[in-house]
Amino acid sequence: MGQIRDTPFPLVRYFLIYGGVGAVIFYIALISSILFSERDVLTTQYVNNLQEKAAGFYGELSRSVLEQHTIGFDTVLQQSQATKEKFRAHVSLLIKSSFRFSKVKVFNTEGLILFNHKNPSSEGGLYDAIQSVGFQNALHGKIFSKLESVQGVSFMEVYLPTYGVDGKKVVGVMEIYEDVSRFEQMAYQALRDSIAMPSIIFLFFAIMLSVLIRKAGSIINSSTYLLIRIRQQMEKYISQSAIAAIYSSVTEKTELFKGEIEIIVPFFSDIRGFTSYSESRAPQEVVDKINHLFDLQADSITRYHGIIDKFVGDEIMAIFPPDQVESAVLSAIEIISTIHNNPSIELEVGIGIHYGEAVVGSIGTENRRDYTAIGNSVNSAARMCGAAAGGELIISQGVHRALPLELSQRFKQQEPLNFKGKQEELITYSLSIKN
């Protein structure tokens, strides 16, 4: 029989361990998904806005500066110093007043630096990243942007094409840098706001689920403890063999009421002189005495691997497995010796043990059944018990043959027993512990 739990299922503990870990993982995955998606949307929107802003800057620059001076970006370096200074002043004013870019550079198609907002001394030199993806995209008329970090400060870098006077031919590339720290602050605020509501909802449901699980755990615990107490009380009135059969029928889906022929070692013990003893004592004293004797015997039987089948009046029926013949005999000797050597116990027991086949199963009516063993071997063991005197153990020949030599030599063969209803005599051996 498998192990029967005497404790409730730890629902709350399992929920906290597995449910809690799962909830944390789910929350992290959910929030991460929201954050990545939201940030991706914000970044895309920001890049699009910046590209439009850069294109607007170029358009405004063309209208208010280049067209006014009737020059193009490709001819800036060829202008007089006064014109270049005026051009620089107009561009710087436009950057500071309207667009607030961190840095602006202008190149011709060969990578020659025509204008550098932050470092005028580099003008006339060659750009060292002419083969970069952004520069090449701009040369082909496409706007390109990417995030770049310079000395720990994040910038969004945008490359856009510049056109000649006709407005069709790409004559250069404009490179614009914008500090994204403000965007980072705005993105952080937006992301914080986006996860606030899901976090509150998740926390609310987690708390409600926790309360529900604790309530369910409390109900399960109280119900389980009640069932455990009922089972423990019922076990005092139901044989261990019946408990094993019921457990097997439930867990292994076996047929509970099916009888099977098995080899067993039936064990009967009867208190001698108990009827006359009980006539002269108070009922409670009689109950206490018989319970004490039953406790003593049941403890020994259980320790020697036997199963208490039933208590009938002042008699015990037990069943030992077929490979525990010696254990059954040793238990019987221990019981008789313990009772005989205890001066406070005024009674003796007689025990009979047999070995053989029996029908093991559920016996009784539709409404009341007992899981027990019946058959010739059981009847013979009961009759041997009835033939045993107080302090005497009687065993059958089959039991005697299964004992080790040292133990079997302690028994004396008796005259064959004749039992009513049986044609053959039963060869038995006895051991008396009274003397």
Short mmCIF file of C-alpha atoms in Angstrom, two decimals:
data_model
loop_
_atom_site.label_atom_id
_atom_site.label_comp_id
_atom_site.label_asym_id
_atom_site.label_seq_id
_atom_site.Cartn_x
_atom_site.Cartn_y
_atom_site.Cartn_z
CA MET A 1 0.00 0.00 0.00
CA GLY A 2 1.31 3.46 -0.86
CA GLN A 3 1.94 6.20 1.65
CA ILE A 4 -1.21 7.95 2.90
CA ARG A 5 -0.64 11.63 3.66
CA ASP A 6 -1.49 12.80 7.16
CA THR A 7 -1.07 16.44 6.20
CA PRO A 8 -3.09 18.65 3.82
CA PHE A 9 -1.82 19.52 0.39
CA PRO A 10 0.36 22.68 0.82
CA LEU A 11 -1.63 24.75 -1.68
CA VAL A 12 -0.55 28.16 -0.36
CA ARG A 13 3.14 27.21 -0.23
CA TYR A 14 3.04 25.76 -3.75
CA PHE A 15 1.21 28.86 -4.98
CA LEU A 16 3.81 31.16 -3.45
CA ILE A 17 6.70 29.11 -4.84
CA TYR A 18 5.49 28.20 -8.31
CA GLY A 19 2.72 30.75 -8.80
CA GLY A 20 4.85 33.55 -7.37
CA VAL A 21 7.85 32.73 -9.54
CA GLY A 22 5.60 32.31 -12.58
CA ALA A 23 3.84 35.60 -11.85
CA VAL A 24 7.15 37.45 -11.52
CA ILE A 25 8.41 35.96 -14.79
CA PHE A 26 5.11 36.81 -16.51
CA TYR A 27 5.18 40.36 -15.14
CA ILE A 28 8.78 40.90 -16.26
CA ALA A 29 7.99 39.51 -19.72
CA LEU A 30 4.83 41.62 -19.99
CA ILE A 31 6.47 44.86 -18.85
CA SER A 32 9.55 44.20 -21.00
CA SER A 33 7.33 43.67 -24.02
CA ILE A 34 5.43 46.89 -23.30
CA LEU A 35 8.64 48.85 -22.71
CA PHE A 36 10.37 47.59 -25.86
CA SER A 37 7.29 48.13 -28.01
CA GLU A 38 6.58 51.55 -26.56
CA ARG A 39 10.20 52.66 -26.82
CA ASP A 40 10.41 51.39 -30.39
CA VAL A 41 7.30 53.43 -31.29
CA LEU A 42 8.63 56.51 -29.51
CA THR A 43 12.04 56.20 -31.15
CA THR A 44 10.51 55.76 -34.61
CA GLN A 45 8.27 58.75 -34.04
CA TYR A 46 11.19 60.82 -32.76
CA VAL A 47 13.40 59.88 -35.71
CA ASN A 48 10.65 60.76 -38.17
CA ASN A 49 10.11 64.09 -36.45
CA LEU A 50 13.84 64.79 -36.41
CA GLN A 51 14.16 63.95 -40.08
CA GLU A 52 11.28 66.31 -40.84
CA LYS A 53 12.91 68.91 -38.62
CA ALA A 54 16.22 68.50 -40.43
CA ALA A 55 14.49 68.76 -43.80
CA GLY A 56 12.67 71.89 -42.55
CA PHE A 57 15.99 73.34 -41.42
CA TYR A 58 17.48 72.73 -44.85
CA GLY A 59 14.45 74.28 -46.53
CA GLU A 60 14.52 77.34 -44.28
CA LEU A 61 18.28 77.62 -44.79
CA SER A 62 17.84 77.49 -48.56
CA ARG A 63 15.12 80.14 -48.58
CA SER A 64 16.50 82.61 -46.05
CA VAL A 65 20.22 82.27 -46.69
CA LEU A 66 21.21 80.50 -49.90
CA GLU A 67 18.58 82.05 -52.17
CA GLN A 68 19.07 85.46 -50.58
CA HIS A 69 22.76 85.36 -51.39
CA THR A 70 22.22 83.47 -54.65
CA ILE A 71 24.75 80.83 -53.70
CA GLY A 72 24.66 77.06 -53.20
CA PHE A 73 26.34 74.86 -50.62
CA ASP A 74 28.76 73.69 -53.28
CA THR A 75 30.03 77.26 -53.83
CA VAL A 76 30.26 78.48 -50.21
CA LEU A 77 34.02 78.09 -50.02
CA GLN A 78 34.44 80.09 -53.20
CA GLN A 79 32.71 83.17 -51.79
CA SER A 80 34.44 86.18 -50.32
CA GLN A 81 35.31 86.20 -46.65
CA ALA A 82 32.57 88.76 -45.95
CA THR A 83 29.97 86.63 -47.68
CA LYS A 84 31.13 83.53 -45.81
CA GLU A 85 30.96 85.36 -42.49
CA LYS A 86 27.46 86.63 -43.26
CA PHE A 87 26.47 83.12 -44.33
CA ARG A 88 27.85 81.67 -41.06
CA ALA A 89 26.07 84.29 -38.97
CA HIS A 90 22.73 83.57 -40.65
CA VAL A 91 23.14 79.79 -40.21
CA SER A 92 24.18 80.10 -36.55
CA LEU A 93 21.24 82.39 -35.81
CA LEU A 94 18.86 79.96 -37.49
CA ILE A 95 20.26 77.03 -35.48
CA LYS A 96 20.08 78.85 -32.13
CA SER A 97 16.75 80.60 -32.56
CA SER A 98 14.58 78.00 -34.26
CA PHE A 99 16.08 74.53 -34.51
CA ARG A 100 18.52 74.20 -31.59
CA PHE A 101 20.75 71.57 -33.18
CA SER A 102 23.93 70.58 -31.37
CA LYS A 103 26.08 70.46 -34.46
CA VAL A 104 25.68 71.04 -38.22
CA LYS A 105 28.11 70.07 -40.98
CA VAL A 106 27.88 70.46 -44.75
CA PHE A 107 29.94 68.46 -47.28
CA ASN A 108 30.18 68.38 -51.04
CA THR A 109 29.80 65.09 -52.88
CA GLU A 110 33.55 64.43 -52.55
CA GLY A 111 33.47 64.72 -48.77
CA LEU A 112 35.03 68.17 -48.62
CA ILE A 113 33.87 70.00 -45.48
CA LEU A 114 32.10 73.16 -46.66
CA PHE A 115 30.65 74.22 -43.34
CA ASN A 116 31.20 73.15 -39.71
CA HIS A 117 29.01 74.84 -37.16
CA LYS A 118 31.17 73.93 -34.16
CA ASN A 119 34.62 73.76 -35.69
CA PRO A 120 35.13 76.26 -38.54
CA SER A 121 38.85 75.43 -38.70
CA SER A 122 38.01 72.01 -40.21
CA GLU A 123 36.38 73.62 -43.23
CA GLY A 124 38.23 72.80 -46.44
CA GLY A 125 39.35 69.46 -45.07
CA LEU A 126 38.07 66.01 -46.11
CA TYR A 127 35.45 64.07 -44.16
CA ASP A 128 36.93 60.75 -42.93
CA ALA A 129 33.61 58.83 -42.98
CA ILE A 130 32.58 59.39 -46.58
CA GLN A 131 31.95 55.65 -47.04
CA SER A 132 29.59 55.48 -44.06
CA VAL A 133 26.04 54.25 -44.65
CA GLY A 134 24.52 57.59 -43.74
CA PHE A 135 26.73 59.62 -46.07
CA GLN A 136 26.19 57.25 -48.99
CA ASN A 137 22.41 57.22 -48.46
CA ALA A 138 22.36 61.02 -48.53
CA LEU A 139 24.38 61.08 -51.76
CA HIS A 140 21.60 58.96 -53.30
CA GLY A 141 18.91 61.38 -52.16
CA LYS A 142 17.79 59.49 -49.01
CA ILE A 143 17.59 60.76 -45.45
CA PHE A 144 19.35 58.52 -42.93
CA SER A 145 19.52 58.72 -39.13
CA LYS A 146 21.13 56.75 -36.29
CA LEU A 147 21.77 57.04 -32.57
CA GLU A 148 25.36 57.81 -31.61
CA SER A 149 27.17 58.33 -28.30
CA VAL A 150 29.98 60.86 -28.03
CA GLN A 151 31.88 61.07 -24.73
CA GLY A 152 28.96 59.63 -22.81
CA VAL A 153 26.37 61.95 -24.39
CA SER A 154 23.76 60.47 -26.74
CA PHE A 155 23.08 62.24 -30.04
CA MET A 156 20.78 61.49 -32.93
CA GLU A 157 22.76 61.87 -36.15
CA VAL A 158 20.90 62.70 -39.38
CA TYR A 159 22.32 62.74 -42.92
CA LEU A 160 20.27 64.44 -45.61
CA PRO A 161 21.05 65.43 -49.20
CA THR A 162 21.57 69.04 -50.31
CA TYR A 163 20.58 70.18 -53.79
CA GLY A 164 21.91 72.67 -56.31
CA VAL A 165 20.18 75.82 -57.50
CA ASP A 166 17.92 73.77 -59.78
CA GLY A 167 16.69 71.82 -56.71
CA LYS A 168 17.14 68.45 -58.46
CA LYS A 169 20.79 67.52 -58.42
CA VAL A 170 22.41 66.35 -55.17
CA VAL A 171 25.42 68.58 -54.69
CA GLY A 172 26.31 67.69 -51.12
CA VAL A 173 25.39 66.19 -47.74
CA MET A 174 24.27 67.89 -44.55
CA GLU A 175 25.05 66.18 -41.23
CA ILE A 176 23.00 67.27 -38.21
CA TYR A 177 23.41 66.26 -34.56
CA GLU A 178 20.71 66.69 -31.92
CA ASP A 179 21.11 65.97 -28.20
CA VAL A 180 18.58 63.26 -27.30
CA SER A 181 18.72 63.74 -23.50
CA ARG A 182 15.41 65.60 -23.65
CA PHE A 183 13.96 62.78 -25.71
CA GLU A 184 15.28 60.28 -23.16
CA GLN A 185 13.50 62.17 -20.38
CA MET A 186 10.29 62.31 -22.36
CA ALA A 187 10.60 58.64 -23.28
CA TYR A 188 11.21 57.70 -19.63
CA GLN A 189 8.12 59.63 -18.57
CA ALA A 190 6.04 58.07 -21.34
CA LEU A 191 7.28 54.57 -20.56
CA ARG A 192 6.64 55.04 -16.86
CA ASP A 193 3.11 56.17 -17.59
CA SER A 194 2.55 53.27 -20.01
CA ILE A 195 3.42 50.58 -17.44
CA ALA A 196 1.68 52.22 -14.49
CA MET A 197 -1.83 50.99 -15.29
CA PRO A 198 -0.82 47.41 -16.28
CA SER A 199 1.24 47.19 -13.09
CA ILE A 200 -1.69 48.34 -10.94
CA ILE A 201 -4.06 45.89 -12.64
CA PHE A 202 -1.52 43.05 -12.32
CA LEU A 203 -0.93 43.84 -8.64
CA PHE A 204 -4.68 43.98 -7.99
CA PHE A 205 -5.31 40.58 -9.57
CA ALA A 206 -2.24 39.10 -7.82
CA ILE A 207 -3.57 40.27 -4.44
CA MET A 208 -7.08 39.00 -5.20
CA LEU A 209 -5.73 35.65 -6.40
CA SER A 210 -3.54 35.39 -3.30
CA VAL A 211 -6.55 36.05 -1.05
CA LEU A 212 -8.57 33.47 -2.99
CA ILE A 213 -5.79 30.86 -2.78
CA ARG A 214 -5.36 31.45 0.95
CA LYS A 215 -9.09 31.07 1.46
CA ALA A 216 -9.13 27.89 -0.62
CA GLY A 217 -6.06 26.63 1.25
CA SER A 218 -7.80 27.27 4.58
CA ILE A 219 -10.88 25.35 3.43
CA ILE A 220 -8.75 22.50 2.08
CA ASN A 221 -6.72 22.35 5.30
CA SER A 222 -9.76 22.25 7.58
CA SER A 223 -11.50 19.66 5.38
CA THR A 224 -8.35 17.55 5.11
CA TYR A 225 -7.71 17.59 8.86
CA LEU A 226 -11.33 16.57 9.42
CA LEU A 227 -10.97 13.67 6.97
CA ILE A 228 -7.67 12.67 8.59
CA ARG A 229 -9.27 12.58 12.03
CA ILE A 230 -12.19 10.57 10.63
CA ARG A 231 -9.79 8.15 8.92
CA GLN A 232 -7.68 7.76 12.04
CA GLN A 233 -10.78 6.99 14.08
CA MET A 234 -12.12 4.57 11.45
CA GLU A 235 -8.79 2.75 11.33
CA LYS A 236 -9.43 1.71 14.92
CA TYR A 237 -12.54 -0.14 13.77
CA ILE A 238 -11.44 -1.41 10.35
CA SER A 239 -8.77 -4.03 9.77
CA GLN A 240 -5.51 -3.02 8.15
CA SER A 241 -6.21 -5.47 5.32
CA ALA A 242 -9.49 -3.68 4.62
CA ILE A 243 -7.73 -0.29 4.67
CA ALA A 244 -5.09 -1.63 2.25
CA ALA A 245 -7.77 -2.99 -0.08
CA ILE A 246 -9.76 0.26 -0.06
CA TYR A 247 -6.64 2.34 -0.71
CA SER A 248 -5.61 0.03 -3.55
CA SER A 249 -9.07 0.13 -5.12
CA VAL A 250 -9.03 3.94 -5.12
CA THR A 251 -5.42 4.59 -6.19
CA GLU A 252 -4.92 1.65 -8.54
CA LYS A 253 -8.57 1.33 -9.65
CA THR A 254 -8.74 -2.33 -8.67
CA GLU A 255 -11.97 -4.17 -7.93
CA LEU A 256 -12.66 -3.84 -4.22
CA PHE A 257 -15.06 -6.74 -3.76
CA LYS A 258 -13.20 -9.34 -5.77
CA GLY A 259 -12.14 -12.45 -3.80
CA GLU A 260 -8.76 -14.06 -4.54
CA ILE A 261 -7.13 -17.28 -3.38
CA GLU A 262 -3.90 -16.51 -1.53
CA ILE A 263 -1.41 -18.33 0.68
CA ILE A 264 -1.60 -16.83 4.16
CA VAL A 265 -0.59 -17.52 7.76
CA PRO A 266 -3.80 -17.17 9.84
CA PHE A 267 -3.18 -16.29 13.51
CA PHE A 268 -5.80 -16.59 16.28
CA SER A 269 -5.37 -15.57 19.90
CA ASP A 270 -8.04 -16.04 22.57
CA ILE A 271 -8.06 -14.88 26.21
CA ARG A 272 -8.65 -17.85 28.52
CA GLY A 273 -11.10 -17.50 31.40
CA PHE A 274 -12.22 -14.06 30.36
CA THR A 275 -15.95 -14.86 30.64
CA SER A 276 -15.70 -15.79 34.32
CA TYR A 277 -13.31 -12.87 34.90
CA SER A 278 -15.77 -10.37 33.44
CA GLU A 279 -18.69 -11.64 35.52
CA SER A 280 -17.08 -10.48 38.76
CA ARG A 281 -15.79 -7.08 37.58
CA ALA A 282 -17.30 -3.72 36.77
CA PRO A 283 -17.94 -3.15 33.04
CA GLN A 284 -15.36 -0.35 32.76
CA GLU A 285 -12.71 -2.50 34.44
CA VAL A 286 -13.49 -5.31 31.99
CA VAL A 287 -13.20 -2.95 29.00
CA ASP A 288 -9.92 -1.49 30.29
CA LYS A 289 -8.47 -4.98 30.83
CA ILE A 290 -9.39 -6.35 27.42
CA ASN A 291 -8.19 -3.17 25.68
CA HIS A 292 -4.88 -3.44 27.50
CA LEU A 293 -4.46 -7.06 26.39
CA PHE A 294 -5.46 -6.20 22.83
CA ASP A 295 -2.96 -3.29 22.75
CA LEU A 296 -0.19 -5.57 23.96
CA GLN A 297 -0.96 -8.23 21.36
CA ALA A 298 -1.61 -5.82 18.47
CA ASP A 299 1.71 -4.08 19.10
CA SER A 300 3.61 -7.35 18.88
CA ILE A 301 1.70 -8.57 15.81
CA THR A 302 2.31 -5.29 13.97
CA ARG A 303 6.02 -5.22 14.84
CA TYR A 304 6.39 -8.72 13.42
CA HIS A 305 4.74 -7.68 10.10
CA GLY A 306 1.31 -9.10 10.80
CA ILE A 307 -2.03 -7.40 10.02
CA ILE A 308 -4.86 -7.28 12.55
CA ASP A 309 -7.91 -8.58 10.73
CA LYS A 310 -10.55 -8.26 13.43
CA PHE A 311 -11.41 -8.36 17.13
CA VAL A 312 -14.20 -10.80 17.99
CA GLY A 313 -15.17 -10.70 21.65
CA ASP A 314 -11.96 -11.55 23.49
CA GLU A 315 -10.33 -13.05 20.39
CA ILE A 316 -7.92 -11.55 17.85
CA MET A 317 -7.64 -12.70 14.26
CA ALA A 318 -4.50 -11.65 12.42
CA ILE A 319 -2.96 -12.50 9.05
CA PHE A 320 0.74 -12.83 8.29
CA PRO A 321 2.24 -12.99 4.79
CA PRO A 322 3.35 -16.47 3.65
CA ASP A 323 7.02 -15.50 3.97
CA GLN A 324 6.58 -14.40 7.60
CA VAL A 325 5.84 -17.78 9.25
CA GLU A 326 8.72 -17.42 11.70
CA SER A 327 7.62 -13.87 12.54
CA ALA A 328 4.11 -15.09 13.35
CA VAL A 329 5.48 -17.74 15.73
CA LEU A 330 7.91 -15.32 17.41
CA SER A 331 5.09 -12.82 17.90
CA ALA A 332 2.92 -15.51 19.50
CA ILE A 333 5.74 -16.58 21.85
CA GLU A 334 6.37 -12.94 22.81
CA ILE A 335 2.67 -12.34 23.53
CA ILE A 336 2.28 -15.45 25.69
CA SER A 337 5.54 -14.78 27.57
CA THR A 338 4.76 -11.12 28.21
CA ILE A 339 1.29 -11.85 29.56
CA HIS A 340 2.45 -14.83 31.62
CA ASN A 341 5.37 -12.96 33.20
CA ASN A 342 3.29 -9.89 34.11
CA PRO A 343 1.87 -10.45 37.62
CA SER A 344 -0.69 -7.67 37.17
CA ILE A 345 -2.36 -9.63 34.37
CA GLU A 346 -4.39 -12.42 35.87
CA LEU A 347 -5.27 -14.01 32.55
CA GLU A 348 -3.56 -16.16 29.92
CA VAL A 349 -3.99 -16.50 26.16
CA GLY A 350 -4.04 -19.50 23.86
CA ILE A 351 -2.83 -19.09 20.27
CA GLY A 352 -3.21 -21.17 17.11
CA ILE A 353 -1.27 -20.63 13.84
CA HIS A 354 -1.79 -22.42 10.54
CA TYR A 355 -0.44 -22.13 6.97
CA GLY A 356 -2.39 -22.58 3.73
CA GLU A 357 -4.73 -21.25 1.10
CA ALA A 358 -7.64 -18.95 1.86
CA VAL A 359 -10.08 -16.78 -0.02
CA VAL A 360 -9.16 -13.17 0.66
CA GLY A 361 -11.69 -10.46 -0.19
CA SER A 362 -14.73 -8.47 0.83
CA ILE A 363 -17.20 -10.67 2.68
CA GLY A 364 -20.69 -9.60 3.77
CA THR A 365 -23.88 -8.04 2.50
CA GLU A 366 -24.46 -5.24 0.04
CA ASN A 367 -24.60 -2.71 2.87
CA ARG A 368 -22.09 -4.13 5.33
CA ARG A 369 -18.87 -5.84 4.35
CA ASP A 370 -15.63 -6.86 5.97
CA TYR A 371 -12.39 -7.39 4.12
CA THR A 372 -11.12 -10.67 5.56
CA ALA A 373 -9.93 -14.20 4.81
CA ILE A 374 -12.09 -17.35 4.90
CA GLY A 375 -11.41 -20.98 4.15
CA ASN A 376 -10.13 -24.24 5.57
CA SER A 377 -6.80 -22.85 6.76
CA VAL A 378 -8.56 -20.06 8.67
CA ASN A 379 -11.03 -22.45 10.27
CA SER A 380 -8.22 -24.82 11.26
CA ALA A 381 -6.21 -22.00 12.86
CA ALA A 382 -9.29 -20.93 14.83
CA ARG A 383 -9.86 -24.49 16.06
CA MET A 384 -6.21 -24.90 17.03
CA CYS A 385 -6.55 -21.69 19.04
CA GLY A 386 -9.64 -23.16 20.69
CA ALA A 387 -7.69 -26.32 21.56
CA ALA A 388 -4.76 -24.39 23.08
CA ALA A 389 -4.68 -24.04 26.83
CA GLY A 390 -3.80 -20.77 28.55
CA GLY A 391 -0.14 -19.99 27.91
CA GLU A 392 0.04 -22.50 25.03
CA LEU A 393 0.82 -22.07 21.34
CA ILE A 394 -0.35 -24.69 18.84
CA ILE A 395 0.96 -24.69 15.27
CA SER A 396 0.22 -26.91 12.28
CA GLN A 397 2.72 -29.20 10.57
CA GLY A 398 3.02 -26.74 7.66
CA VAL A 399 4.06 -23.99 10.06
CA HIS A 400 6.46 -26.30 11.92
CA ARG A 401 8.24 -27.29 8.71
CA ALA A 402 8.79 -23.62 7.75
CA LEU A 403 10.57 -22.80 11.02
CA PRO A 404 14.34 -22.81 11.46
CA LEU A 405 15.64 -25.90 13.25
CA GLU A 406 16.53 -24.13 16.49
CA LEU A 407 13.01 -22.78 16.86
CA SER A 408 11.16 -25.88 15.63
CA GLN A 409 12.96 -28.04 18.23
CA ARG A 410 11.21 -26.12 21.00
CA PHE A 411 7.87 -27.58 19.94
CA LYS A 412 6.50 -31.00 20.85
CA GLN A 413 4.32 -33.00 18.52
CA GLN A 414 0.83 -33.58 19.88
CA GLU A 415 -1.72 -36.25 19.29
CA PRO A 416 -3.43 -35.46 15.98
CA LEU A 417 -6.43 -33.22 16.39
CA ASN A 418 -9.84 -34.30 15.15
CA PHE A 419 -12.08 -31.42 14.25
CA LYS A 420 -15.81 -31.75 13.69
CA GLY A 421 -16.66 -31.79 10.00
CA LYS A 422 -13.14 -32.80 8.93
CA GLN A 423 -12.26 -36.30 7.85
CA GLU A 424 -8.47 -35.98 8.13
CA GLU A 425 -6.69 -35.50 11.39
CA LEU A 426 -4.54 -32.39 11.74
CA ILE A 427 -0.96 -32.94 12.86
CA THR A 428 0.01 -30.19 15.30
CA TYR A 429 2.87 -29.11 17.53
CA SER A 430 2.65 -27.21 20.78
CA LEU A 431 4.77 -25.01 22.98
CA SER A 432 3.70 -24.21 26.54
CA ILE A 433 5.18 -21.22 28.35
CA LYS A 434 3.34 -21.66 31.62
CA ASN A 435 6.22 -23.51 33.25
#
